[in-house]
GROMACS .gro file of C-alpha atoms in nm:
model
  341
    1MET     CA    1  -5.891   2.216   5.262
    2ALA     CA    2  -5.999   2.567   5.433
    3ASP     CA    3  -5.783   2.741   5.650
    4ILE     CA    4  -5.880   2.788   6.024
    5THR     CA    5  -5.709   3.015   6.274
    6ARG     CA    6  -5.792   3.048   6.659
    7ARG     CA    7  -5.819   3.363   6.833
    8ALA     CA    8  -5.964   3.376   7.216
    9GLY     CA    9  -6.272   3.085   7.146
   10TRP     CA   10  -6.311   3.208   6.835
   11ARG     CA   11  -6.236   3.055   6.462
   12HIS     CA   12  -6.137   3.235   6.150
   13LEU     CA   13  -6.241   3.051   5.805
   14ARG     CA   14  -6.083   3.110   5.480
   15SER     CA   15  -6.163   2.916   5.177
   16ALA     CA   16  -6.032   2.902   4.826
   17PRO     CA   17  -6.168   3.038   4.526
   18THR     CA   18  -6.249   2.691   4.401
   19ALA     CA   19  -6.437   2.568   4.715
   20HIS     CA   20  -6.809   2.613   4.826
   21ILE     CA   21  -6.851   2.674   5.190
   22ARG     CA   22  -7.141   2.627   5.366
   23HIS     CA   23  -7.209   2.755   5.737
   24GLN     CA   24  -7.493   2.673   5.948
   25ARG     CA   25  -7.537   2.776   6.249
   26ARG     CA   26  -7.883   2.624   6.485
   27GLY     CA   27  -7.990   2.486   6.186
   28LYS     CA   28  -8.002   2.808   5.995
   29LEU     CA   29  -7.777   2.877   5.685
   30VAL     CA   30  -7.543   3.172   5.751
   31HIS     CA   31  -7.279   3.171   5.522
   32ASP     CA   32  -7.321   3.010   5.134
   33GLY     CA   33  -7.065   3.051   4.892
   34GLU     CA   34  -6.702   3.046   4.695
   35GLY     CA   35  -6.418   3.203   4.832
   36LEU     CA   36  -6.555   3.315   5.198
   37SER     CA   37  -6.382   3.424   5.470
   38PHE     CA   38  -6.550   3.475   5.825
   39TRP     CA   39  -6.551   3.420   6.187
   40PHE     CA   40  -6.756   3.155   6.365
   41ARG     CA   41  -6.801   2.970   6.703
   42PRO     CA   42  -6.680   2.619   6.673
   43ARG     CA   43  -6.946   2.516   6.904
   44THR     CA   44  -7.230   2.624   6.766
   45ALA     CA   45  -7.109   2.587   6.362
   46ALA     CA   46  -7.181   2.348   6.099
   47LEU     CA   47  -6.917   2.366   5.815
   48SER     CA   48  -6.921   2.190   5.462
   49GLU     CA   49  -6.687   2.252   5.192
   50VAL     CA   50  -6.755   2.117   4.819
   51PRO     CA   51  -6.513   2.162   4.570
   52VAL     CA   52  -6.641   2.288   4.233
   53ASN     CA   53  -6.375   2.255   3.995
   54ASP     CA   54  -6.337   2.014   3.732
   55ARG     CA   55  -6.190   1.687   3.833
   56GLU     CA   56  -6.016   1.388   3.642
   57LEU     CA   57  -6.109   1.052   3.759
   58ALA     CA   58  -5.882   0.760   3.574
   59MET     CA   59  -6.018   0.405   3.573
   60ALA     CA   60  -5.881   0.092   3.455
   61PHE     CA   61  -6.110  -0.236   3.464
   62HIS     CA   62  -6.110  -0.563   3.295
   63ALA     CA   63  -6.352  -0.699   3.021
   64ARG     CA   64  -6.453  -0.986   2.836
   65THR     CA   65  -6.490  -1.003   2.429
   66ALA     CA   66  -6.759  -1.181   2.236
   67ASP     CA   67  -6.495  -1.472   2.155
   68PHE     CA   68  -6.412  -1.492   2.535
   69GLN     CA   69  -6.076  -1.335   2.536
   70ASP     CA   70  -6.014  -1.064   2.841
   71VAL     CA   71  -5.889  -0.725   2.757
   72SER     CA   72  -5.808  -0.428   2.978
   73VAL     CA   73  -5.965  -0.095   2.935
   74GLN     CA   74  -5.799   0.236   3.051
   75SER     CA   75  -6.025   0.536   3.040
   76THR     CA   76  -6.087   0.886   3.194
   77VAL     CA   77  -6.338   1.106   3.311
   78THR     CA   78  -6.377   1.455   3.383
   79TYR     CA   79  -6.662   1.557   3.608
   80ARG     CA   80  -6.762   1.873   3.865
   81ILE     CA   81  -6.989   1.925   4.119
   82GLY     CA   82  -7.253   2.147   3.975
   83ASP     CA   83  -7.499   2.188   4.268
   84PRO     CA   84  -7.290   2.208   4.601
   85GLY     CA   85  -7.587   2.237   4.813
   86ALA     CA   86  -7.733   1.880   4.650
   87ALA     CA   87  -7.396   1.734   4.706
   88ALA     CA   88  -7.380   1.843   5.036
   89THR     CA   89  -7.702   1.703   5.155
   90ARG     CA   90  -7.647   1.366   4.950
   91LEU     CA   91  -7.288   1.336   5.061
   92ASP     CA   92  -7.085   1.400   5.358
   93PHE     CA   93  -6.868   1.710   5.293
   94SER     CA   94  -6.816   1.862   5.656
   95VAL     CA   95  -6.505   1.959   5.791
   96ASP     CA   96  -6.380   1.985   6.151
   97PRO     CA   97  -6.400   2.308   6.277
   98ASP     CA   98  -6.044   2.284   6.455
   99THR     CA   99  -5.835   2.171   6.147
  100GLY     CA  100  -6.052   2.251   5.822
  101ALA     CA  101  -6.040   1.865   5.716
  102TRP     CA  102  -6.302   1.619   5.591
  103ARG     CA  103  -6.466   1.423   5.824
  104GLY     CA  104  -6.573   1.175   5.564
  105THR     CA  105  -6.419   1.043   5.167
  106PRO     CA  106  -6.655   1.223   4.960
  107LEU     CA  107  -6.443   1.231   4.666
  108GLU     CA  108  -6.374   0.826   4.664
  109GLN     CA  109  -6.781   0.814   4.695
  110ILE     CA  110  -6.782   0.999   4.380
  111ALA     CA  111  -6.500   0.825   4.215
  112THR     CA  112  -6.667   0.446   4.277
  113LEU     CA  113  -6.982   0.588   4.174
  114LEU     CA  114  -6.849   0.706   3.849
  115THR     CA  115  -6.608   0.418   3.784
  116GLU     CA  116  -6.889   0.149   3.864
  117THR     CA  117  -7.167   0.347   3.628
  118ALA     CA  118  -6.862   0.360   3.341
  119GLN     CA  119  -6.741  -0.005   3.368
  120GLN     CA  120  -7.101  -0.136   3.360
  121HIS     CA  121  -7.190   0.042   3.025
  122ALA     CA  122  -6.828  -0.102   2.868
  123LEU     CA  123  -6.888  -0.422   2.957
  124ASP     CA  124  -7.227  -0.429   2.799
  125VAL     CA  125  -7.055  -0.282   2.481
  126LEU     CA  126  -6.737  -0.555   2.474
  127ALA     CA  127  -6.942  -0.861   2.552
  128ARG     CA  128  -7.100  -0.835   2.176
  129THR     CA  129  -6.785  -0.714   2.018
  130PRO     CA  130  -6.485  -0.973   1.921
  131LEU     CA  131  -6.151  -0.915   2.000
  132ALA     CA  132  -6.042  -0.802   1.644
  133ALA     CA  133  -6.304  -0.579   1.630
  134ALA     CA  134  -6.262  -0.433   1.944
  135LEU     CA  135  -5.897  -0.357   1.924
  136VAL     CA  136  -5.993  -0.196   1.625
  137ASP     CA  137  -6.282   0.001   1.654
  138GLY     CA  138  -6.367  -0.080   2.028
  139VAL     CA  139  -6.199   0.281   2.163
  140ALA     CA  140  -6.434   0.497   1.969
  141ALA     CA  141  -6.765   0.254   2.074
  142VAL     CA  142  -6.652   0.227   2.420
  143ARG     CA  143  -6.600   0.595   2.466
  144ASP     CA  144  -6.945   0.710   2.321
  145ARG     CA  145  -7.136   0.427   2.510
  146ILE     CA  146  -6.955   0.518   2.818
  147ALA     CA  147  -7.060   0.876   2.780
  148THR     CA  148  -7.419   0.807   2.673
  149GLY     CA  149  -7.485   0.602   2.981
  150LEU     CA  150  -7.309   0.884   3.221
  151ALA     CA  151  -7.530   1.136   3.090
  152ALA     CA  152  -7.837   0.910   3.139
  153GLU     CA  153  -7.748   0.798   3.507
  154PRO     CA  154  -8.054   0.971   3.751
  155ARG     CA  155  -7.826   0.915   4.044
  156LEU     CA  156  -7.545   1.159   3.913
  157PRO     CA  157  -7.792   1.490   3.844
  158GLU     CA  158  -7.944   1.415   4.166
  159THR     CA  159  -7.606   1.417   4.353
  160GLY     CA  160  -7.526   1.747   4.172
  161ILE     CA  161  -7.229   1.576   3.951
  162GLU     CA  162  -7.202   1.668   3.583
  163VAL     CA  163  -6.983   1.486   3.364
  164VAL     CA  164  -6.777   1.706   3.122
  165ALA     CA  165  -6.560   1.439   2.935
  166VAL     CA  166  -6.502   1.095   2.859
  167ARG     CA  167  -6.177   0.977   2.712
  168VAL     CA  168  -6.064   0.606   2.644
  169VAL     CA  169  -5.697   0.540   2.635
  170ALA     CA  170  -5.655   0.216   2.515
  171ILE     CA  171  -5.830  -0.146   2.517
  172ARG     CA  172  -5.574  -0.414   2.532
  173PRO     CA  173  -5.541  -0.804   2.536
  174GLU     CA  174  -5.331  -0.963   2.749
  175PRO     CA  175  -4.952  -1.011   2.722
  176GLU     CA  176  -4.974  -1.361   2.524
  177VAL     CA  177  -5.258  -1.295   2.314
  178GLU     CA  178  -5.087  -0.953   2.205
  179ARG     CA  179  -4.778  -1.142   2.106
  180ALA     CA  180  -4.954  -1.398   1.924
  181LEU     CA  181  -5.144  -1.090   1.763
  182ARG     CA  182  -4.797  -0.905   1.646
  183THR     CA  183  -4.672  -1.260   1.512
  184PRO     CA  184  -4.803  -1.240   1.142
  185ALA     CA  185  -4.711  -0.835   1.112
  186ARG     CA  186  -4.389  -0.934   1.265
  187GLU     CA  187  -4.340  -1.225   1.012
  188GLN     CA  188  -4.449  -1.005   0.743
  189ILE     CA  189  -4.182  -0.738   0.806
  190GLN     CA  190  -3.928  -0.992   0.883
  191GLN     CA  191  -4.005  -1.146   0.494
  192GLU     CA  192  -3.979  -0.817   0.335
  193ALA     CA  193  -3.647  -0.741   0.502
  194ASP     CA  194  -3.528  -1.099   0.427
  195ARG     CA  195  -3.650  -1.033   0.057
  196ALA     CA  196  -3.469  -0.681   0.053
  197THR     CA  197  -3.138  -0.890   0.186
  198TYR     CA  198  -3.153  -1.134  -0.095
  199GLU     CA  199  -3.209  -0.895  -0.326
  200ARG     CA  200  -2.884  -0.681  -0.247
  201ARG     CA  201  -2.698  -1.008  -0.234
  202ALA     CA  202  -2.810  -1.096  -0.576
  203VAL     CA  203  -2.694  -0.756  -0.676
  204ALA     CA  204  -2.355  -0.811  -0.527
  205VAL     CA  205  -2.322  -1.149  -0.669
  206GLU     CA  206  -2.413  -1.038  -1.001
  207ARG     CA  207  -2.165  -0.717  -0.984
  208GLU     CA  208  -1.854  -0.946  -0.864
  209ARG     CA  209  -1.946  -1.183  -1.160
  210ALA     CA  210  -1.927  -0.871  -1.372
  211ILE     CA  211  -1.585  -0.777  -1.229
  212ALA     CA  212  -1.456  -1.154  -1.266
  213GLU     CA  213  -1.549  -1.161  -1.638
  214ASN     CA  214  -1.363  -0.796  -1.711
  215GLU     CA  215  -1.055  -0.962  -1.532
  216LEU     CA  216  -1.061  -1.294  -1.725
  217ALA     CA  217  -1.134  -1.077  -2.057
  218SER     CA  218  -0.789  -0.864  -1.988
  219LYS     CA  219  -0.634  -1.170  -1.895
  220ILE     CA  220  -0.713  -1.338  -2.204
  221GLU     CA  221  -0.635  -1.007  -2.419
  222LEU     CA  222  -0.270  -1.005  -2.245
  223ALA     CA  223  -0.231  -1.381  -2.341
  224ARG     CA  224  -0.332  -1.285  -2.705
  225GLN     CA  225  -0.068  -0.964  -2.715
  226GLU     CA  226   0.222  -1.193  -2.568
  227GLU     CA  227   0.171  -1.449  -2.807
  228ARG     CA  228   0.167  -1.191  -3.102
  229LEU     CA  229   0.481  -1.053  -2.931
  230VAL     CA  230   0.635  -1.410  -2.935
  231GLU     CA  231   0.577  -1.453  -3.307
  232GLN     CA  232   0.650  -1.138  -3.420
  233ARG     CA  233   1.021  -1.199  -3.197
  234GLY     CA  234   1.036  -1.529  -3.404
  235THR     CA  235   0.982  -1.304  -3.716
  236ASN     CA  236   1.261  -1.084  -3.661
  237ALA     CA  237   1.518  -1.328  -3.524
  238PRO     CA  238   1.634  -1.457  -3.858
  239ARG     CA  239   1.640  -1.124  -4.041
  240GLY     CA  240   1.873  -1.000  -3.748
  241ARG     CA  241   2.069  -1.260  -3.796
  242GLY     CA  242   2.096  -1.292  -4.185
  243GLU     CA  243   2.199  -0.913  -4.109
  244ARG     CA  244   2.432  -0.941  -3.905
  245ARG     CA  245   2.576  -1.219  -4.119
  246ARG     CA  246   2.612  -0.968  -4.429
  247ARG     CA  247   2.732  -0.697  -4.211
  248ARG     CA  248   3.046  -0.951  -4.080
  249GLY     CA  249   3.091  -1.061  -4.469
  250ALA     CA  250   3.125  -0.702  -4.589
  251GLY     CA  251   3.356  -0.624  -4.308
  252ARG     CA  252   3.587  -0.937  -4.405
  253GLY     CA  253   3.584  -0.826  -4.788
  254ARG     CA  254   3.666  -0.491  -4.696
  255GLY     CA  255   3.992  -0.586  -4.498
  256ARG     CA  256   4.071  -0.792  -4.759
  257THR     CA  257   4.106  -0.510  -5.025
  258GLU     CA  258   4.242  -0.262  -4.789
  259GLY     CA  259   4.513  -0.489  -4.609
  260PRO     CA  260   4.738  -0.537  -4.923
  261ALA     CA  261   4.696  -0.180  -5.058
  262ARG     CA  262   4.811  -0.027  -4.723
  263ALA     CA  263   5.093  -0.260  -4.743
  264GLY     CA  264   5.166  -0.184  -5.075
  265ARG     CA  265   5.158   0.192  -4.974
  266GLY     CA  266   5.387   0.128  -4.653
  267GLY     CA  267   5.659  -0.085  -4.823
  268GLY     CA  268   5.662   0.121  -5.120
  269ARG     CA  269   5.747   0.451  -4.905
  270PRO     CA  270   6.103   0.325  -4.762
  271ARG     CA  271   6.328   0.609  -4.622
  272GLY     CA  272   6.680   0.554  -4.683
  273ARG     CA  273   6.890   0.234  -4.675
  274ARG     CA  274   6.754   0.110  -4.359
  275GLY     CA  275   6.413   0.119  -4.459
  276ALA     CA  276   6.497  -0.053  -4.771
  277ARG     CA  277   6.667  -0.339  -4.615
  278ARG     CA  278   6.362  -0.369  -4.368
  279GLY     CA  279   6.162  -0.384  -4.669
  280ALA     CA  280   6.388  -0.633  -4.845
  281VAL     CA  281   6.391  -0.870  -4.548
  282ARG     CA  282   6.051  -0.896  -4.481
  283VAL     CA  283   5.995  -0.964  -4.865
  284ALA     CA  284   6.252  -1.215  -4.844
  285ALA     CA  285   6.095  -1.385  -4.536
  286GLY     CA  286   5.761  -1.339  -4.724
  287ALA     CA  287   5.911  -1.537  -5.042
  288ARG     CA  288   6.045  -1.834  -4.779
  289GLY     CA  289   5.705  -1.865  -4.603
  290GLY     CA  290   5.570  -1.868  -4.953
  291ARG     CA  291   5.810  -2.148  -5.036
  292SER     CA  292   5.755  -2.330  -4.736
  293GLY     CA  293   5.379  -2.328  -4.782
  294HIS     CA  294   5.328  -2.034  -4.537
  295PRO     CA  295   5.305  -1.695  -4.665
  296ALA     CA  296   5.397  -1.415  -4.454
  297ARG     CA  297   5.123  -1.247  -4.285
  298PRO     CA  298   5.065  -0.867  -4.388
  299ARG     CA  299   5.094  -0.585  -4.107
  300ARG     CA  300   4.759  -0.533  -3.980
  301ALA     CA  301   4.602  -0.161  -3.952
  302PRO     CA  302   4.439  -0.078  -3.640
  303GLY     CA  303   4.097  -0.125  -3.649
  304ARG     CA  304   4.078  -0.395  -3.917
  305ARG     CA  305   4.010  -0.752  -3.944
  306GLU     CA  306   4.308  -0.968  -4.011
  307PRO     CA  307   4.255  -1.160  -4.357
  308ALA     CA  308   4.253  -1.549  -4.335
  309PRO     CA  309   4.614  -1.723  -4.378
  310ASP     CA  310   4.504  -1.943  -4.634
  311ARG     CA  311   4.374  -1.647  -4.868
  312ALA     CA  312   4.701  -1.475  -5.001
  313PRO     CA  313   4.648  -1.140  -5.168
  314ASP     CA  314   4.671  -1.149  -5.546
  315ALA     CA  315   4.842  -0.807  -5.526
  316LEU     CA  316   5.161  -0.958  -5.330
  317PRO     CA  317   5.359  -1.045  -5.658
  318ASP     CA  318   5.358  -0.711  -5.794
  319VAL     CA  319   5.479  -0.569  -5.478
  320LEU     CA  320   5.747  -0.830  -5.461
  321THR     CA  321   5.857  -0.729  -5.807
  322GLY     CA  322   5.850  -0.380  -5.721
  323LEU     CA  323   6.078  -0.405  -5.451
  324LEU     CA  324   6.341  -0.635  -5.573
  325ALA     CA  325   6.393  -0.407  -5.868
  326ARG     CA  326   6.399  -0.096  -5.637
  327LEU     CA  327   6.671  -0.302  -5.431
  328GLY     CA  328   6.857  -0.411  -5.741
  329GLY     CA  329   6.903  -0.045  -5.869
  330GLU     CA  330   7.008   0.122  -5.510
  331GLY     CA  331   7.271  -0.160  -5.501
  332GLY     CA  332   7.404  -0.067  -5.846
  333ALA     CA  333   7.430   0.256  -5.785
  334GLY     CA  334   7.618   0.180  -5.485
  335GLY     CA  335   7.857  -0.035  -5.632
  336THR     CA  336   7.937   0.267  -5.899
  337GLY     CA  337   7.985   0.481  -5.604
  338GLY     CA  338   8.260   0.283  -5.455
  339ALA     CA  339   8.458   0.237  -5.792
  340ARG     CA  340   8.445   0.620  -5.837
  341SER     CA  341   8.588   0.669  -5.523
   0.00000   0.00000   0.00000
């Protein structure tokens, strides 16, 4: 929109570089061009402002395919006004000399013209195309057909409109049909996911089975080793008992041999008369015990086992005989001394 200022009955107009201004006064063209700035009298001036920049027109419309399915088409048309003079004479681009605003809606008229023309060519293509083909290859086919149709439309050049580009954004069916079309692909993807899940579970089960088999094999091997250990202990037990018996028998025989010898050595060395008398008393007690059926027990050495009472050592008579002879000798010697004194 042009900028208009007031000065004492005059008006000053200043336009943008993308706007084409036509100033007519009394039926004559006074100013014509883009980016103009001039003074004018509002009572005698006729002003028109035609935009010459590229403009985007988004359009959306419904169509029906060959199999009677409704689809929605979203497209965009880029256009511009190549002939501002023709556009100003065919459409109302006049502006108010006091405000600079358009008195009509020229851009809406151009949008309606382009939308209806493009929709006509798109419907012609989709009416001969099934839904599946329209969803796959319909975008390119509709775009080419719209571009060709707009270029061949005779009204657009007469109005001064040039089509720069045509783009078809999407062709979409109704929501229910779209969900139905998505179902096979979704089911296939779900089947692939389930197959992957089953394979993962199968691998997990196989690994668990291998682990269980290893544990079972370990338990079996431990049971076998325990059985072997029990058998080895059963084999070694009799050997240990026989060895302990042999050690006990050897200790007893050694006690039987060493006991009388120690007794003989201890009894053969009395110190003085008291020692001799003590030995005689012990021998006499042993003799009485022998006559009464209970032999006297020899003195047990420390750390040695006492021999059995019913087994008297064979060296006891010799020891008694030696002790009696020694006592007799000492008694005779005492008597002789007493006689001498």
